[in-house]
Short mmCIF file of C-alpha atoms in Angstrom, two decimals:
data_model
loop_
_atom_site.label_atom_id
_atom_site.label_comp_id
_atom_site.label_asym_id
_atom_site.label_seq_id
_atom_site.Cartn_x
_atom_site.Cartn_y
_atom_site.Cartn_z
CA MET R 1 -73.37 -170.30 -179.79
CA GLU R 2 -74.78 -173.60 -178.64
CA LYS R 3 -73.93 -176.37 -181.37
CA GLU R 4 -75.40 -179.79 -181.79
CA ILE R 5 -72.89 -182.69 -181.13
CA HIS R 6 -73.45 -186.67 -181.16
CA ILE R 7 -70.76 -189.22 -180.59
CA PHE R 8 -71.02 -192.85 -181.30
CA TRP R 9 -68.11 -193.91 -180.08
CA THR R 10 -66.42 -194.02 -176.60
CA ARG R 11 -62.61 -194.87 -177.10
CA ILE R 12 -61.66 -191.76 -178.73
CA GLU R 13 -57.63 -190.42 -178.37
CA GLN R 14 -56.93 -187.21 -176.99
CA GLU R 15 -55.42 -186.02 -180.81
CA ALA R 16 -59.12 -186.76 -181.85
CA ILE R 17 -60.49 -185.13 -179.13
CA ASP R 18 -58.37 -181.91 -179.72
CA GLN R 19 -59.07 -181.96 -183.73
CA PHE R 20 -62.64 -181.93 -182.58
CA ASN R 21 -62.54 -179.06 -180.65
CA ASN R 22 -60.84 -177.47 -182.52
CA VAL R 23 -63.30 -177.64 -185.44
CA MET R 24 -66.20 -176.82 -183.23
CA ARG R 25 -65.08 -173.42 -182.34
CA LEU R 26 -65.22 -172.62 -186.13
CA GLU R 27 -67.97 -169.95 -186.39
CA ASN R 28 -69.66 -171.63 -189.38
CA VAL R 29 -69.71 -175.48 -188.01
CA VAL R 30 -72.91 -175.66 -186.41
CA LYS R 31 -73.54 -179.74 -186.51
CA TRP R 32 -71.00 -182.49 -185.63
CA ALA R 33 -71.12 -186.28 -185.44
CA LEU R 34 -68.27 -188.84 -184.95
CA MET R 35 -69.05 -192.53 -186.14
CA PRO R 36 -68.13 -195.55 -184.66
CA ASP R 37 -64.66 -196.07 -184.63
CA ALA R 38 -63.80 -192.32 -184.86
CA HIS R 39 -59.92 -191.55 -184.54
CA THR R 40 -57.22 -189.00 -185.54
CA GLY R 41 -57.09 -187.75 -189.03
CA TYR R 42 -55.82 -184.72 -191.05
CA VAL R 43 -57.44 -181.80 -189.99
CA LEU R 44 -60.84 -183.32 -189.16
CA PRO R 45 -61.27 -186.83 -187.35
CA ILE R 46 -61.69 -189.83 -189.63
CA TRP R 47 -65.43 -191.19 -189.51
CA GLY R 48 -66.15 -187.52 -188.60
CA VAL R 49 -69.26 -185.48 -189.78
CA VAL R 50 -69.72 -181.83 -189.97
CA ALA R 51 -72.55 -179.55 -190.78
CA VAL R 52 -71.16 -176.04 -191.99
CA LYS R 53 -73.41 -173.06 -192.62
CA GLY R 54 -72.71 -171.15 -195.66
CA ALA R 55 -69.13 -172.55 -196.38
CA ILE R 56 -67.14 -175.55 -197.84
CA TYR R 57 -63.92 -176.47 -195.94
CA PRO R 58 -61.89 -178.59 -198.91
CA ALA R 59 -59.47 -179.78 -195.96
CA PHE R 60 -62.60 -181.60 -194.36
CA ILE R 61 -62.69 -183.91 -197.48
CA TRP R 62 -59.34 -184.08 -197.90
CA TYR R 63 -57.34 -186.04 -200.81
CA ASP R 64 -59.57 -188.83 -200.89
CA ILE R 65 -62.69 -187.78 -202.49
CA TRP R 66 -65.48 -189.87 -203.97
CA CYS R 67 -63.85 -193.13 -202.63
CA TRP R 68 -66.32 -195.40 -202.92
CA VAL R 69 -67.36 -199.08 -202.27
CA LEU R 70 -69.52 -200.91 -204.89
CA ALA R 71 -71.27 -204.38 -204.58
CA MET R 72 -72.89 -206.57 -207.15
CA LYS R 73 -74.65 -209.87 -206.61
CA THR R 74 -74.03 -212.07 -209.40
CA ASP R 75 -75.93 -215.58 -210.80
CA TYR R 76 -72.73 -217.48 -209.56
CA ILE R 77 -72.74 -219.47 -206.57
CA LEU R 78 -70.33 -220.65 -203.69
CA SER R 79 -69.83 -224.17 -205.32
CA ASP R 80 -68.96 -222.25 -208.81
CA PHE R 81 -65.63 -221.71 -207.58
CA LYS R 82 -63.60 -224.78 -207.20
CA SER R 83 -59.89 -224.07 -206.23
CA ASP R 84 -58.40 -224.67 -209.44
CA LYS R 85 -60.84 -221.77 -210.93
CA ARG R 86 -60.10 -219.57 -207.97
CA GLU R 87 -56.41 -219.17 -208.89
CA LYS R 88 -56.94 -218.66 -212.53
CA ILE R 89 -59.61 -216.15 -211.91
CA PHE R 90 -57.17 -214.21 -209.03
CA ASN R 91 -54.17 -213.87 -211.80
CA SER R 92 -56.47 -212.91 -214.49
CA ILE R 93 -57.86 -210.10 -212.47
CA TYR R 94 -54.64 -209.14 -211.59
CA ARG R 95 -53.51 -208.85 -215.22
CA SER R 96 -56.61 -207.22 -215.86
CA ILE R 97 -56.86 -204.18 -213.44
CA PRO R 98 -53.47 -202.64 -212.64
CA CYS R 99 -52.64 -202.06 -209.06
CA TRP R 100 -50.44 -200.19 -206.94
CA GLU R 101 -49.69 -196.74 -206.53
CA GLY R 102 -47.49 -195.86 -209.50
CA ARG R 103 -49.62 -197.93 -211.72
CA PHE R 104 -50.90 -196.32 -215.04
CA ARG R 105 -52.01 -198.36 -218.12
CA ASP R 106 -49.74 -198.39 -221.12
CA LYS R 107 -52.32 -196.10 -223.27
CA PRO R 108 -55.52 -194.67 -221.81
CA LEU R 109 -58.94 -196.58 -222.49
CA ILE R 110 -60.96 -193.87 -223.05
CA GLU R 111 -60.33 -190.43 -224.87
CA PRO R 112 -60.43 -187.16 -222.48
CA ASP R 113 -63.62 -186.08 -224.63
CA GLN R 114 -65.63 -188.99 -223.45
CA ILE R 115 -65.65 -187.31 -219.93
CA MET R 116 -65.24 -183.71 -220.51
CA SER R 117 -68.63 -183.31 -221.63
CA PHE R 118 -69.07 -182.47 -217.75
CA ASP R 119 -68.78 -179.20 -216.76
CA HIS R 120 -65.38 -178.34 -214.98
CA THR R 121 -62.53 -175.84 -214.69
CA TRP R 122 -58.99 -175.91 -216.12
CA VAL R 123 -57.99 -177.53 -212.74
CA ALA R 124 -59.68 -180.51 -213.57
CA GLU R 125 -58.91 -180.47 -217.10
CA GLU R 126 -55.30 -180.30 -216.44
CA ALA R 127 -55.51 -182.98 -213.68
CA MET R 128 -57.48 -185.25 -216.23
CA ILE R 129 -55.00 -184.65 -219.01
CA LYS R 130 -51.84 -185.63 -216.94
CA TRP R 131 -53.76 -188.68 -215.02
CA ILE R 132 -56.01 -190.29 -217.54
CA ASN R 133 -54.04 -193.52 -218.18
CA GLN R 134 -55.47 -194.31 -214.35
CA ILE R 135 -58.77 -194.65 -215.51
CA TRP R 136 -59.36 -198.22 -214.90
CA THR R 137 -56.73 -198.89 -212.36
CA LEU R 138 -57.37 -200.22 -208.73
CA GLY R 139 -54.97 -198.31 -206.38
CA TRP R 140 -53.13 -199.61 -203.36
CA TRP R 141 -53.34 -200.03 -199.70
CA ASN R 142 -57.10 -200.40 -198.30
CA HIS R 143 -58.55 -200.46 -201.92
CA PHE R 144 -59.61 -203.57 -202.98
CA ILE R 145 -61.36 -205.91 -205.20
CA GLU R 146 -62.98 -209.14 -203.91
CA ILE R 147 -65.12 -212.17 -204.75
CA ALA R 148 -67.04 -213.10 -201.72
CA TYR R 149 -70.41 -215.00 -200.83
CA ASP R 150 -73.48 -214.46 -198.77
CA GLU R 151 -75.35 -216.36 -196.43
CA ASP R 152 -77.24 -218.08 -199.44
CA LYS R 153 -74.01 -218.68 -200.87
CA ALA R 154 -74.82 -216.21 -203.79
CA VAL R 155 -71.60 -214.79 -204.88
CA TRP R 156 -71.04 -211.01 -205.06
CA ILE R 157 -68.05 -208.64 -206.58
CA VAL R 158 -67.07 -206.13 -204.37
CA VAL R 159 -64.67 -203.16 -205.38
CA HIS R 160 -63.60 -200.35 -203.17
CA SER R 161 -61.64 -197.55 -205.07
CA TRP R 162 -61.30 -193.55 -205.65
CA SER R 163 -60.35 -191.27 -207.90
CA ARG R 164 -56.76 -191.94 -208.01
CA TRP R 165 -54.15 -188.74 -208.23
CA VAL R 166 -56.66 -186.66 -210.19
CA TRP R 167 -58.30 -185.53 -207.05
CA HIS R 168 -54.80 -185.37 -205.03
CA ARG R 169 -54.21 -182.24 -207.54
CA ILE R 170 -57.73 -180.68 -207.12
CA ALA R 171 -57.52 -181.09 -203.35
CA SER R 172 -54.31 -179.44 -203.29
CA VAL R 173 -55.51 -176.28 -205.47
CA TYR R 174 -58.70 -175.64 -203.82
CA MET R 175 -57.16 -175.95 -200.45
CA LYS R 176 -54.39 -173.72 -201.07
CA VAL R 177 -57.01 -171.15 -202.77
CA ALA R 178 -59.18 -171.22 -199.46
CA LYS R 179 -56.08 -170.54 -197.50
CA GLU R 180 -55.06 -167.51 -199.69
CA LYS R 181 -58.48 -166.46 -199.20
CA GLN R 182 -58.95 -166.55 -195.94
CA ASN R 183 -55.28 -164.99 -195.26
CA ILE R 184 -56.07 -161.98 -197.00
CA ASP R 185 -59.77 -161.49 -196.67
CA THR R 186 -60.16 -159.33 -193.47
CA GLY R 187 -63.69 -157.76 -194.82
CA LYS R 188 -65.86 -159.84 -192.17
CA PHE R 189 -64.09 -158.42 -189.31
CA GLU R 190 -64.07 -155.24 -190.52
CA LYS R 191 -67.83 -155.12 -191.02
CA GLU R 192 -67.89 -156.35 -187.60
CA PHE R 193 -66.00 -153.49 -186.21
CA GLU R 194 -68.06 -150.69 -188.39
CA ASN R 195 -71.33 -152.04 -186.57
CA ILE R 196 -69.88 -151.73 -182.97
CA GLU R 197 -72.02 -148.50 -181.83
CA GLU R 198 -69.34 -146.99 -179.37
CA PHE R 199 -67.00 -146.28 -182.33
CA LYS R 200 -69.23 -145.16 -184.94
CA SER R 201 -69.03 -141.44 -183.60
CA LEU R 202 -65.11 -141.74 -183.10
CA LYS R 203 -65.23 -142.09 -187.09
CA LYS R 204 -66.13 -138.51 -187.51
CA LEU R 205 -64.25 -137.12 -184.59
CA ASP R 206 -60.91 -139.02 -185.28
CA LEU R 207 -60.37 -141.00 -188.17
CA GLU R 208 -56.63 -141.67 -187.27
CA LYS R 209 -57.58 -143.26 -184.13
CA TYR R 210 -60.58 -144.96 -185.63
CA GLU R 211 -58.39 -146.78 -188.06
CA GLU R 212 -56.05 -147.90 -185.07
CA ILE R 213 -58.46 -149.07 -183.08
CA LYS R 214 -60.12 -150.94 -186.39
CA TRP R 215 -56.79 -152.70 -186.99
CA ASN R 216 -56.31 -153.66 -183.41
CA TYR R 217 -59.57 -155.16 -183.25
CA ILE R 218 -58.89 -157.17 -186.80
CA ASP R 219 -55.61 -158.29 -185.62
CA LYS R 220 -56.86 -159.76 -182.32
CA LYS R 221 -59.81 -161.40 -184.38
CA LEU R 222 -57.46 -162.61 -186.62
CA LYS R 223 -55.00 -164.35 -183.82
CA GLU R 224 -58.34 -165.65 -182.29
CA PHE R 225 -59.01 -167.37 -185.43
CA THR R 226 -55.81 -168.80 -186.19
CA LYS R 227 -55.45 -170.06 -182.68
CA TRP R 228 -58.50 -172.58 -183.28
CA SER R 229 -57.54 -173.10 -187.00
CA ASN R 230 -54.73 -175.58 -187.75
CA GLU R 231 -52.96 -175.16 -190.87
CA TRP R 232 -55.63 -175.96 -193.20
CA THR R 233 -58.69 -175.02 -191.37
CA TYR R 234 -59.94 -172.40 -194.19
CA TRP R 235 -62.87 -172.62 -196.18
CA LEU R 236 -64.80 -171.22 -199.55
CA ASP R 237 -67.47 -169.06 -198.77
CA ALA R 238 -70.66 -170.37 -200.53
CA ASP R 239 -71.34 -168.53 -203.93
CA SER R 240 -68.16 -167.45 -204.10
CA GLU R 241 -66.56 -167.94 -207.62
CA ASP R 242 -63.70 -170.33 -205.88
CA TRP R 243 -66.73 -172.37 -204.30
CA LYS R 244 -68.86 -172.72 -207.68
CA ASN R 245 -65.48 -174.07 -209.20
CA TYR R 246 -64.88 -176.60 -206.44
CA ILE R 247 -68.39 -177.86 -206.93
CA LEU R 248 -67.91 -177.96 -210.34
CA ASP R 249 -64.59 -180.05 -210.11
CA MET R 250 -65.79 -182.12 -207.13
CA ASN R 251 -69.37 -183.40 -209.33
CA PHE R 252 -66.54 -183.62 -212.69
CA TRP R 253 -64.67 -186.17 -210.49
CA LEU R 254 -67.80 -187.79 -209.14
CA GLU R 255 -68.08 -189.04 -212.79
CA PHE R 256 -64.53 -190.10 -213.39
CA ALA R 257 -64.81 -192.11 -210.16
CA LEU R 258 -68.13 -193.62 -210.96
CA LEU R 259 -66.72 -194.43 -214.61
CA ASN R 260 -63.60 -195.76 -213.18
CA ARG R 261 -65.04 -198.13 -210.65
CA PHE R 262 -68.05 -199.29 -213.18
CA GLU R 263 -65.45 -200.11 -215.84
CA MET R 264 -63.66 -202.23 -213.25
CA LEU R 265 -66.69 -204.29 -212.46
CA LYS R 266 -67.27 -204.95 -215.94
CA LEU R 267 -63.59 -206.36 -216.23
CA VAL R 268 -64.05 -208.39 -213.03
CA ALA R 269 -67.21 -209.98 -214.43
CA ARG R 270 -65.75 -210.63 -217.99
CA ASP R 271 -62.88 -212.38 -216.14
CA LEU R 272 -65.50 -214.58 -214.13
CA ASP R 273 -67.46 -215.23 -217.13
CA TYR R 274 -64.44 -216.44 -218.93
CA TYR R 275 -63.57 -219.08 -216.57
CA LEU R 276 -66.80 -220.00 -215.31
CA LYS R 277 -68.60 -220.16 -218.81
CA TRP R 278 -71.44 -217.63 -218.19
CA THR R 279 -72.67 -214.44 -218.77
CA THR R 280 -72.76 -211.77 -216.21
CA GLU R 281 -75.42 -209.23 -216.24
CA ILE R 282 -74.47 -205.65 -214.91
CA LYS R 283 -77.57 -204.66 -212.83
CA ASP R 284 -78.64 -203.47 -209.44
CA TYR R 285 -75.18 -202.75 -208.46
CA ILE R 286 -74.57 -200.82 -205.08
CA ASN R 287 -72.44 -197.94 -205.05
CA ARG R 288 -71.95 -195.30 -202.09
CA ASN R 289 -68.89 -193.14 -201.41
CA HIS R 290 -67.74 -191.85 -198.13
CA ASN R 291 -65.62 -188.63 -198.93
CA HIS R 292 -67.77 -185.67 -200.01
CA ALA R 293 -69.86 -182.51 -199.20
CA GLU R 294 -73.18 -182.69 -200.25
CA LEU R 295 -75.71 -179.67 -199.45
CA ARG R 296 -78.70 -180.86 -197.37
CA ASP R 297 -81.72 -178.30 -195.33
CA TRP R 298 -79.29 -175.50 -196.29
CA LEU R 299 -76.30 -176.80 -194.58
CA TRP R 300 -73.23 -178.41 -196.27
CA ILE R 301 -72.59 -181.96 -194.88
CA HIS R 302 -68.92 -183.14 -195.08
CA ARG R 303 -68.21 -186.60 -194.66
CA LYS R 304 -64.41 -187.55 -193.81
CA TRP R 305 -64.69 -191.16 -194.61
CA ALA R 306 -68.31 -191.60 -193.12
CA THR R 307 -70.73 -192.92 -195.78
CA HIS R 308 -73.89 -191.38 -196.94
CA ALA R 309 -76.68 -192.96 -195.50
CA GLU R 310 -80.92 -192.81 -196.23
CA LEU R 311 -83.53 -195.02 -195.73
CA TRP R 312 -83.85 -196.03 -199.20
CA MET R 313 -79.77 -196.68 -199.67
CA LEU R 314 -78.13 -199.92 -199.18
CA TRP R 315 -74.26 -199.71 -198.98
CA VAL R 316 -71.14 -201.56 -198.13
CA ILE R 317 -69.06 -201.46 -194.58
CA PRO R 318 -66.28 -203.44 -195.86
CA GLY R 319 -63.96 -205.71 -193.02
CA ASN R 320 -60.47 -206.71 -194.02
CA MET R 321 -58.74 -209.36 -196.30
CA ARG R 322 -60.41 -212.30 -193.97
CA ASP R 323 -63.57 -211.04 -192.40
CA TRP R 324 -66.79 -210.15 -193.46
CA SER R 325 -67.99 -207.06 -195.21
CA PHE R 326 -71.35 -205.95 -194.45
CA ILE R 327 -74.29 -204.91 -196.96
CA VAL R 328 -76.54 -202.41 -194.66
CA ARG R 329 -79.51 -200.45 -194.74
CA TRP R 330 -79.79 -197.21 -192.50
CA LYS R 331 -82.15 -196.84 -189.52
CA TRP R 332 -83.82 -193.55 -188.99
CA ASN R 333 -81.15 -191.65 -186.74
CA PRO R 334 -80.83 -188.28 -188.14
CA ASP R 335 -78.19 -187.43 -184.95
CA SER R 336 -75.72 -189.10 -187.30
CA LEU R 337 -76.23 -186.48 -189.79
CA PHE R 338 -77.27 -189.13 -191.75
CA SER R 339 -74.15 -191.05 -192.04
CA SER R 340 -72.38 -194.43 -191.02
CA SER R 341 -69.04 -195.56 -190.28
CA HIS R 342 -67.35 -196.92 -193.46
CA GLY R 343 -65.72 -199.75 -191.72
CA GLY R 344 -62.95 -200.89 -189.31
CA TRP R 345 -59.77 -198.48 -189.44
CA ARG R 346 -56.33 -199.75 -188.76
CA ALA R 347 -55.44 -201.49 -185.17
CA MET R 348 -51.62 -200.53 -185.94
CA SER R 349 -49.28 -198.83 -188.37
CA ARG R 350 -48.14 -200.41 -191.58
CA ASN R 351 -44.85 -200.50 -190.17
CA LYS R 352 -45.90 -202.00 -186.65
CA ALA R 353 -47.58 -204.37 -188.63
CA LYS R 354 -44.37 -205.46 -190.54
CA GLU R 355 -42.64 -205.68 -187.38
CA THR R 356 -44.87 -207.66 -185.34
CA VAL R 357 -47.18 -209.81 -187.71
CA SER R 358 -45.32 -212.92 -188.66
CA MET R 359 -45.75 -214.53 -192.22
CA ASP R 360 -46.97 -217.64 -190.37
CA GLU R 361 -49.84 -216.03 -188.87
CA PHE R 362 -50.77 -214.02 -191.74
CA GLU R 363 -51.09 -217.45 -194.12
CA LYS R 364 -52.90 -219.08 -191.40
CA SER R 365 -55.48 -216.18 -190.96
CA MET R 366 -55.87 -216.42 -194.97
CA LYS R 367 -55.95 -220.35 -195.47
CA TRP R 368 -59.42 -220.78 -197.28
CA ILE R 369 -59.00 -217.39 -199.48
CA THR R 370 -57.22 -216.92 -202.60
CA ALA R 371 -55.19 -213.77 -202.04
CA LYS R 372 -51.66 -212.14 -202.30
CA VAL R 373 -50.23 -213.62 -198.85
CA THR R 374 -46.87 -211.72 -199.09
CA HIS R 375 -44.53 -209.77 -197.01
CA GLN R 376 -45.45 -206.82 -199.31
CA THR R 377 -49.01 -207.31 -198.04
CA LEU R 378 -48.28 -207.98 -194.53
CA ASP R 379 -49.09 -204.57 -193.51
CA GLU R 380 -52.91 -205.46 -194.96
CA SER R 381 -53.12 -208.40 -192.94
CA PRO R 382 -56.23 -208.78 -190.80
CA MET R 383 -54.50 -208.88 -187.70
CA ALA R 384 -53.92 -205.01 -188.70
CA TYR R 385 -57.17 -203.86 -188.66
CA LYS R 386 -59.75 -203.34 -185.69
CA ASN R 387 -62.58 -206.14 -185.24
CA ILE R 388 -65.17 -205.06 -187.58
CA PHE R 389 -67.82 -207.44 -185.67
CA LYS R 390 -67.39 -204.76 -182.84
CA VAL R 391 -67.39 -201.82 -185.03
CA MET R 392 -70.66 -203.09 -186.76
CA GLU R 393 -72.18 -203.84 -182.88
CA LEU R 394 -71.49 -200.38 -181.93
CA GLN R 395 -73.39 -198.98 -184.79
CA SER R 396 -76.30 -200.93 -184.51
CA ASP R 397 -78.44 -198.20 -183.68
CA LEU R 398 -77.58 -196.56 -187.32
CA VAL R 399 -77.80 -199.48 -189.60
CA ASP R 400 -79.67 -202.87 -190.27
CA VAL R 401 -77.30 -205.52 -191.77
CA ILE R 402 -79.06 -207.31 -194.73
CA HIS R 403 -76.16 -209.58 -195.78
CA HIS R 404 -72.76 -210.62 -194.83
CA LEU R 405 -69.93 -211.17 -197.52
CA LYS R 406 -67.47 -213.72 -197.00
CA PRO R 407 -64.16 -213.56 -198.95
CA ILE R 408 -63.45 -216.04 -201.62
CA ILE R 409 -60.70 -214.26 -203.30
CA ASN R 410 -59.22 -210.62 -202.39
CA ILE R 411 -57.07 -208.53 -205.21
CA LYS R 412 -54.87 -205.91 -203.35
CA TRP R 413 -51.57 -204.91 -203.51
#
């Protein structure tokens, strides 16, 4: 079967190419696009986009579902942020919004009923009850809150966050369900065999021989399937009960992630207003995600850390703690499967960054930015990431840059 493939990146490591080839061999995967800076991920290359017919692969979306970047332009300007105010705002945001992997609020800021009104299954409800204290918390690693200014000196709030550990639970359950279904469901191969003309008469003449050949055929097909499938390339058939449940819970956690990010935006605005003596109106904010599946033209588009793109959309492509983020608009390029890169990935592992980047180098790189510049955040230093400007050059056929955002304050654990 001829498949449509579009690659917007030239320097791809062999492991990512192998992942790409393995996924393309799957029968229901019909289109592929690799965004700039695509590289090895879990199951599917990160910055990969695939179009699947009649199924969803939970592992193609993985655990970080509904990870979004939000940005909102405020009425403040750069000159409002004097050095003494920056430090106070920085500390206040850290107090307002818990960070790091294990951080919870002492008590939930909402009741479960406030979000349980959206349709969901027992899987989502169980996760919500357990993890509700993580609402209005940031997370860790590459997730961040930033106060930045654009080319006109206007100040923006930027928030990069996800649905925290609740989605880890959901993803784990449905990846396991998909694997179990594929392991035991041989009905597809049985139907294929029954439609082979040369064996139809054998069924009447020698049923025992027919069954023997049939199961040899099924066994061969299963081996072919697993040869090209690593541990998690299992799908949920469209319109199956498990598929419907996955869609329900995926959209349920969309609402959770939206609520979490919106409430953090309000908390940051509150802290700015307290120290700058103004009132920020929450309006016209940009909010786009980069880990999800959506139905388009009868195909399920899976985006693995790639951002959904439409002509009418604006979205944020973040840089690092020091370098610019970009407010962009999509150029009409359907070859990208209506997607763009989410940013620049790591240039080195966290351990390597801590071994090779010096604190002196880190401190100098962050000289004019108020941020947590310590050994703890060394693995998030600008030197640990790829050059975002080169990544943006590579996707000049995909996006137009509307604004450049330069950090003033960075909140990261």
